[in-house]
């Protein structure tokens, strides 16, 4: 009985152990299912399980090419030969050969139909080449290194006038000959401004001696001398028979060169020296720039400016757009370095660009779609721009000192630059205009021809 009792006790203990063991169900629990799903998400959604992937074959170790497994290298070569055929050195997407022709399925026929009806894509314009080497270089000894004067002008008769100290020289662009027009009576009385009249035969001259003179270059004779300013005359601008002169005395005078009492109007708005003057092509507005950092716009009869544009340095470079007649380009000195474009009708600024250098002069091409700017400190270069995008087309370098003046040839293709390095350089900047427009530009109206006969 005791033995049976012990056996029963042993069976009971085993039974208790079995009952204490966890019950395993054939269905996984919820947490087991979640863990199993997470273990499968070890890769890209398109590659749900990477366990069968040999990652050594897909790894590109460019720094250790010599230690690659030979078997893997053999497999890679076989894959490349199968996919890329003989051109195994090329990339998967190779653009050197034409794409294969599409199959003649229904969808491809529709694609061809719609592609044929699609509007042609505009090809981006390729900018033309601009020669960075000057066509000609001339010496200009004794050229004054003065930002505030204007001593270069190119006539409609293809004669270039340049003042070197007290002497004015004439260079004939057709023959290449150089002649002396005049010389002031004293070396201290230097020429500070020159500007050709539209006929190309009469040259206005401003001097340190406060005079405004008119010279006939065909006869090399001074035909008029006009006084009135209290300081040197550094800027001149023509408007038919009216000559405007700007002086260090801050005054702008209008002179009617046909009459004895030449002084017909005065503009007074600047507080420092006038260093830039130019009339609009229609003769209705005068733009003036001064060392007081202002550009003023004047109507023909008003004594006060209709618009005043503030800058951060002296404003010398002024140029009207020949097509958009109310658009004025201005350029200022070293503390400013900007070119600005204004609508002189509304008085609003259209655009502004930092040229990163002193702006001394601006010239437009005839179509008003390009312009060239001349720069002083610190780049000493010419820059060609596309307008109105103001994309820089070219930088023309060659001068070793700041470029003080520029002049445009009568055919509107060449730009002459005069710099403090005492050289004149001639650059082929703009394209030649059409013959029709060129003939219209060079023809002198009969009213202007009559003005020539009345100067005295």
C-alpha positions in Angstrom: 0.0 0.0 0.0 2.8 2.3 0.8 4.3 1.6 -2.7 1.1 2.4 -4.4 0.8 5.6 -2.4 4.3 6.6 -3.5 3.5 5.8 -7.2 0.3 7.8 -7.0 2.3 10.7 -5.5 4.8 10.5 -8.3 2.0 10.5 -10.9 0.4 13.5 -9.3 3.6 15.5 -9.3 4.1 14.8 -13.0 0.6 15.7 -13.7 1.0 19.0 -11.9 4.1 19.7 -13.9 2.2 19.1 -17.1 -0.7 21.2 -16.0 1.7 24.0 -15.2 3.2 24.1 -18.7 1.9 26.8 -21.1 -0.7 25.8 -23.5 0.5 26.2 -27.1 -2.2 27.1 -29.6 -1.9 26.3 -33.3 -2.9 29.9 -34.1 -0.2 32.6 -33.3 -1.1 35.3 -30.9 -1.6 38.9 -31.9 1.8 40.0 -30.7 3.5 37.1 -32.5 1.8 38.1 -35.8 2.9 41.7 -35.4 6.5 40.7 -34.6 6.6 38.4 -37.6 5.3 41.1 -39.9 8.0 43.6 -38.7 10.7 41.1 -39.2 9.7 40.9 -42.9 9.8 44.7 -43.4 13.6 45.0 -43.7 13.7 46.5 -47.2 12.1 48.5 -49.9 8.4 48.0 -50.5 9.2 46.5 -53.8 11.6 44.0 -52.2 9.7 42.8 -49.1 12.4 40.3 -48.1 16.1 40.8 -48.6 17.2 37.5 -47.0 17.8 35.9 -50.4 19.7 38.9 -51.7 23.5 38.8 -52.0 24.4 42.4 -51.0 28.0 42.0 -52.1 26.9 41.9 -55.7 25.0 45.2 -55.4 27.7 47.1 -53.5 30.1 49.3 -55.5 33.2 49.9 -53.6 35.2 52.2 -55.8 38.0 52.6 -53.2 38.7 48.8 -53.0 38.3 47.4 -56.5 41.2 45.1 -56.2 39.7 43.2 -53.2 36.5 42.2 -54.9 35.3 38.6 -54.8 36.3 36.9 -58.2 33.1 34.9 -58.3 31.0 38.1 -57.8 33.1 39.9 -60.5 32.4 37.0 -62.9 28.7 37.2 -62.2 28.7 41.0 -62.7 30.4 40.6 -66.1 27.9 38.0 -67.2 25.0 40.3 -66.3 26.6 43.3 -68.0 27.2 41.2 -71.2 23.6 39.9 -71.2 22.0 43.3 -70.7 24.4 45.7 -72.5 25.5 43.3 -75.2 28.8 44.4 -76.7 28.6 47.9 -75.4 29.3 47.0 -71.8 31.1 50.2 -71.0 28.1 52.3 -71.5 25.5 53.3 -68.9 22.0 51.8 -68.7 20.5 55.0 -70.0 22.6 55.7 -73.1 21.7 58.7 -75.3 24.4 58.2 -77.9 22.1 56.1 -80.1 18.6 56.7 -81.4 15.8 55.3 -79.4 14.1 52.2 -80.9 11.0 52.7 -83.0 7.8 52.2 -81.1 5.5 49.3 -81.9 2.6 49.9 -84.2 0.1 49.5 -81.4 -3.0 51.6 -81.0 -1.6 53.7 -78.2 1.6 54.4 -80.1 -0.4 55.6 -83.1 -2.2 58.1 -80.8 1.1 59.3 -79.4 2.4 60.0 -82.9 -0.8 61.8 -83.7 -0.7 64.1 -80.7 3.1 64.7 -81.0 2.5 65.9 -84.6 -0.1 68.4 -83.5 2.0 69.7 -80.6 3.2 73.3 -80.9 6.9 73.5 -81.8 9.1 74.2 -78.7 10.9 77.5 -79.1 14.7 77.0 -79.3 16.6 79.1 -76.9 18.5 81.9 -78.6 22.2 81.5 -78.8 24.0 84.7 -78.0 26.3 86.0 -80.7 30.1 86.1 -80.4 31.6 89.5 -79.4 35.3 89.9 -80.1 37.1 90.6 -76.9 40.1 92.1 -78.7 40.1 95.8 -79.8 40.1 96.4 -83.6 42.5 99.3 -83.1 44.5 101.1 -80.4 45.6 104.7 -80.5 47.8 106.6 -78.1 46.2 109.5 -76.2 48.9 111.3 -74.2 47.9 113.9 -71.7 44.3 112.6 -71.5 42.9 114.1 -68.3 42.1 111.5 -65.6 39.0 113.4 -64.5 35.6 111.6 -63.9 33.7 114.9 -64.2 34.6 116.0 -67.8 33.5 114.7 -71.2 36.2 115.0 -73.9 35.3 112.3 -76.5 32.7 112.6 -79.4 32.1 110.8 -82.7 30.4 112.7 -85.5 27.9 111.5 -88.1 30.7 112.2 -90.7 32.9 109.5 -89.0 35.2 112.0 -87.4 36.3 111.4 -83.8 37.2 114.4 -81.6 39.2 113.9 -78.5 40.7 116.6 -76.2 44.1 115.9 -74.7 44.8 118.7 -72.2 44.5 122.0 -74.1 44.5 120.5 -77.6 41.6 119.0 -79.6 42.5 116.3 -82.2 40.4 115.0 -85.0 40.8 111.4 -86.2 39.2 110.5 -89.5 38.0 106.9 -89.2 37.8 106.4 -93.0 41.3 107.6 -93.9 43.0 107.1 -90.5 44.5 110.6 -90.6 44.9 112.8 -87.5 44.7 116.6 -87.4 44.8 119.3 -84.8 41.6 121.4 -84.6 42.6 123.9 -82.0 44.6 124.7 -78.9 43.7 126.9 -76.0 45.8 130.0 -75.3 47.1 128.6 -72.0 48.1 125.2 -70.8 46.1 125.8 -67.6 43.0 126.3 -69.7 42.3 122.7 -70.7 39.4 121.5 -72.8 36.8 119.9 -70.5 33.9 119.0 -72.9 33.4 118.3 -76.6 30.2 117.3 -78.4 29.4 117.2 -82.2 26.2 118.7 -83.6 23.9 116.3 -85.5 25.3 117.5 -88.9 28.8 116.3 -87.9 30.5 119.5 -89.0 30.1 121.7 -86.0 31.8 120.9 -82.6 30.8 122.4 -79.3 33.7 122.9 -76.9 33.7 123.7 -73.2 36.8 124.8 -71.3 38.2 125.5 -67.9 38.1 129.2 -68.8 34.2 129.0 -68.5 33.8 129.4 -72.3 31.4 127.6 -74.6 32.7 127.6 -78.2 31.4 126.5 -81.6 33.9 125.2 -84.1 33.5 124.5 -87.9 35.8 121.5 -88.3 35.8 121.7 -92.2 37.3 125.1 -92.0 39.0 124.6 -88.6 37.6 127.9 -87.5 35.9 129.0 -84.3 32.6 130.7 -85.3 31.1 131.4 -81.9 32.1 131.9 -78.3 29.4 132.1 -75.6 30.0 133.2 -72.0 27.9 133.2 -68.8 29.1 130.4 -66.6 31.1 131.1 -63.4 33.2 127.9 -63.5 34.5 125.3 -65.9 32.0 123.7 -68.4 32.3 119.9 -68.2 29.1 118.8 -70.0 27.5 119.6 -73.4 24.4 118.3 -75.1 22.7 119.3 -78.4 18.9 119.6 -79.1 18.6 120.8 -82.7 19.7 124.4 -82.6 19.8 124.5 -78.8 23.1 123.7 -77.0 22.9 122.9 -73.3 25.9 123.4 -71.1 26.5 122.1 -67.6 29.1 123.7 -65.3 30.9 123.3 -62.0 28.8 126.4 -60.9 25.8 123.9 -60.7 23.9 125.7 -63.4 22.7 124.4 -66.8 22.3 127.0 -69.6 20.4 126.6 -72.9 22.0 128.5 -75.8 20.2 129.2 -79.0 23.2 129.2 -81.4 21.2 131.0 -84.1 20.8 134.3 -82.3 23.0 136.9 -80.8 21.4 136.7 -77.3 22.1 133.0 -77.1 21.2 132.5 -73.4 17.5 131.5 -73.5 16.9 129.3 -70.4 18.5 128.2 -67.1 18.0 125.0 -65.1 18.9 125.2 -61.5 18.5 122.1 -59.3 21.9 120.6 -58.7 24.0 121.6 -55.7 27.4 120.4 -57.1 29.1 120.1 -60.4 27.2 118.9 -63.5 29.0 115.9 -65.0 26.4 114.4 -67.4 23.9 115.9 -69.9 21.9 114.3 -72.6 18.6 115.2 -74.5 16.0 112.6 -75.3 15.7 111.7 -79.0 12.4 113.6 -79.4 13.9 116.7 -77.8 11.3 116.9 -75.0 13.3 116.1 -72.0 16.8 116.8 -70.7 18.6 114.4 -68.3 21.3 115.8 -66.1 23.7 114.1 -63.6 25.7 115.8 -60.9 28.2 115.2 -58.2 25.3 115.7 -55.7 24.3 112.1 -56.5 21.1 113.2 -58.3 19.8 112.7 -61.8 17.2 115.4 -62.7 14.7 115.3 -65.6 13.8 118.6 -67.1 11.1 119.7 -69.6 12.0 122.2 -72.2 10.3 125.2 -70.5 10.3 124.4 -66.8 12.9 125.7 -64.4 12.4 123.0 -61.8 13.0 119.3 -62.5 9.9 117.1 -63.2 11.7 114.1 -61.7 14.7 113.6 -59.4 16.4 110.2 -59.0 18.6 109.7 -56.0 21.9 107.7 -56.3 24.7 106.9 -53.8 27.5 108.6 -55.9 28.0 111.1 -58.7 25.9 110.4 -61.8 27.9 110.8 -65.0 26.6 108.0 -67.3 23.3 108.9 -69.0 21.7 107.3 -72.1 18.2 107.3 -73.5 16.8 104.2 -75.1 16.5 105.0 -78.8 13.3 102.9 -79.2 11.6 103.3 -75.9 12.0 107.1 -75.8 11.0 107.5 -72.1 13.4 105.0 -70.8 16.6 106.4 -69.4 19.7 104.4 -68.3 21.9 105.9 -65.5 25.2 104.9 -64.0 26.9 106.2 -60.9 30.3 106.3 -59.2 32.3 104.0 -57.0 30.1 104.3 -53.9 27.1 103.3 -56.0 28.2 101.0 -58.9 24.7 100.5 -60.1 23.0 100.9 -63.5 19.4 102.0 -63.2 16.6 102.3 -65.7 13.8 104.8 -65.2 10.6 105.6 -66.9 10.8 109.4 -67.2 7.0 109.7 -67.9 5.9 108.0 -64.7 9.0 108.7 -62.7 9.4 105.1 -61.6 12.5 102.9 -61.6 12.2 99.9 -64.0 15.3 98.0 -63.0 18.6 98.2 -61.2 21.7 96.1 -61.4 25.0 96.1 -59.5 27.9 96.2 -61.9 30.4 95.9 -59.1 32.4 98.8 -60.5 32.3 102.6 -61.1 30.1 103.4 -64.1 31.5 106.1 -66.3 29.5 105.8 -69.6 26.6 104.0 -71.3 25.8 103.4 -75.0 22.7 101.8 -76.5 22.6 99.9 -79.7 20.1 101.3 -82.3 17.4 98.7 -81.5 17.5 99.4 -77.8 18.0 95.7 -77.0 21.7 95.9 -76.0 23.9 98.3 -74.3 27.6 98.7 -73.3 28.7 100.2 -70.1 32.2 101.6 -69.4 33.7 101.0 -65.9 36.4 102.6 -63.8 37.5 101.4 -60.4 37.9 98.5 -59.9 37.4 96.5 -63.1 38.4 99.0 -65.8 36.4 97.2 -68.5 33.6 97.4 -71.0 30.5 95.2 -70.3 27.9 94.3 -72.9 24.4 93.6 -71.7 21.1 92.3 -73.2 18.1 94.5 -72.4 15.7 94.2 -70.6 16.9 90.9 -69.2 20.3 92.5 -68.2 22.2 89.3 -69.1 25.9 90.0 -69.3 26.9 89.1 -72.9 30.6 89.9 -72.7 33.4 91.7 -70.7 35.9 93.5 -72.8 39.2 93.9 -71.0 42.4 95.6 -72.2 42.6 99.0 -70.4 44.9 99.2 -67.4 43.2 102.2 -65.9 39.6 103.3 -65.5 37.6 104.0 -68.7 36.4 107.6 -68.6 34.6 108.1 -71.9 33.0 106.2 -74.7 31.7 107.2 -78.2 29.5 105.3 -80.7 30.4 105.2 -84.4 27.8 106.5 -86.9 27.0 103.0 -88.1 26.3 102.0 -84.5 28.7 99.0 -84.5 32.0 100.3 -83.1 32.6 101.8 -79.6 35.6 103.9 -78.9 36.8 103.9 -75.2 39.1 106.5 -73.7 40.9 105.6 -70.5 43.2 107.0 -67.9 46.0 104.7 -69.3 46.2 107.3 -72.2 44.9 105.0 -74.9 41.9 104.9 -77.2 40.6 101.5 -78.0 38.1 100.6 -80.8 35.8 97.6 -80.2 33.4 95.9 -82.5 30.5 95.6 -80.1 27.1 95.8 -81.9 25.8 94.2 -85.1 25.3 96.3 -88.2 21.7 97.6 -88.6 19.6 97.1 -91.7 20.3 99.4 -94.7 16.8 100.9 -94.5 17.1 101.9 -90.9 20.7 103.1 -91.4 19.6 105.4 -94.2 16.8 106.8 -92.1 19.2 107.5 -89.2 21.9 109.2 -91.3 19.7 111.4 -93.3 19.8 115.0 -92.1 16.4 116.8 -92.2 16.2 120.0 -94.2 15.3 121.9 -91.0 18.7 120.9 -89.5 20.5 121.8 -92.7 19.0 125.3 -92.4 20.3 125.6 -88.9 23.9 125.1 -90.1 23.6 128.1 -92.3 22.2 130.3 -89.5 25.0 129.7 -86.9 27.0 132.9 -86.4 
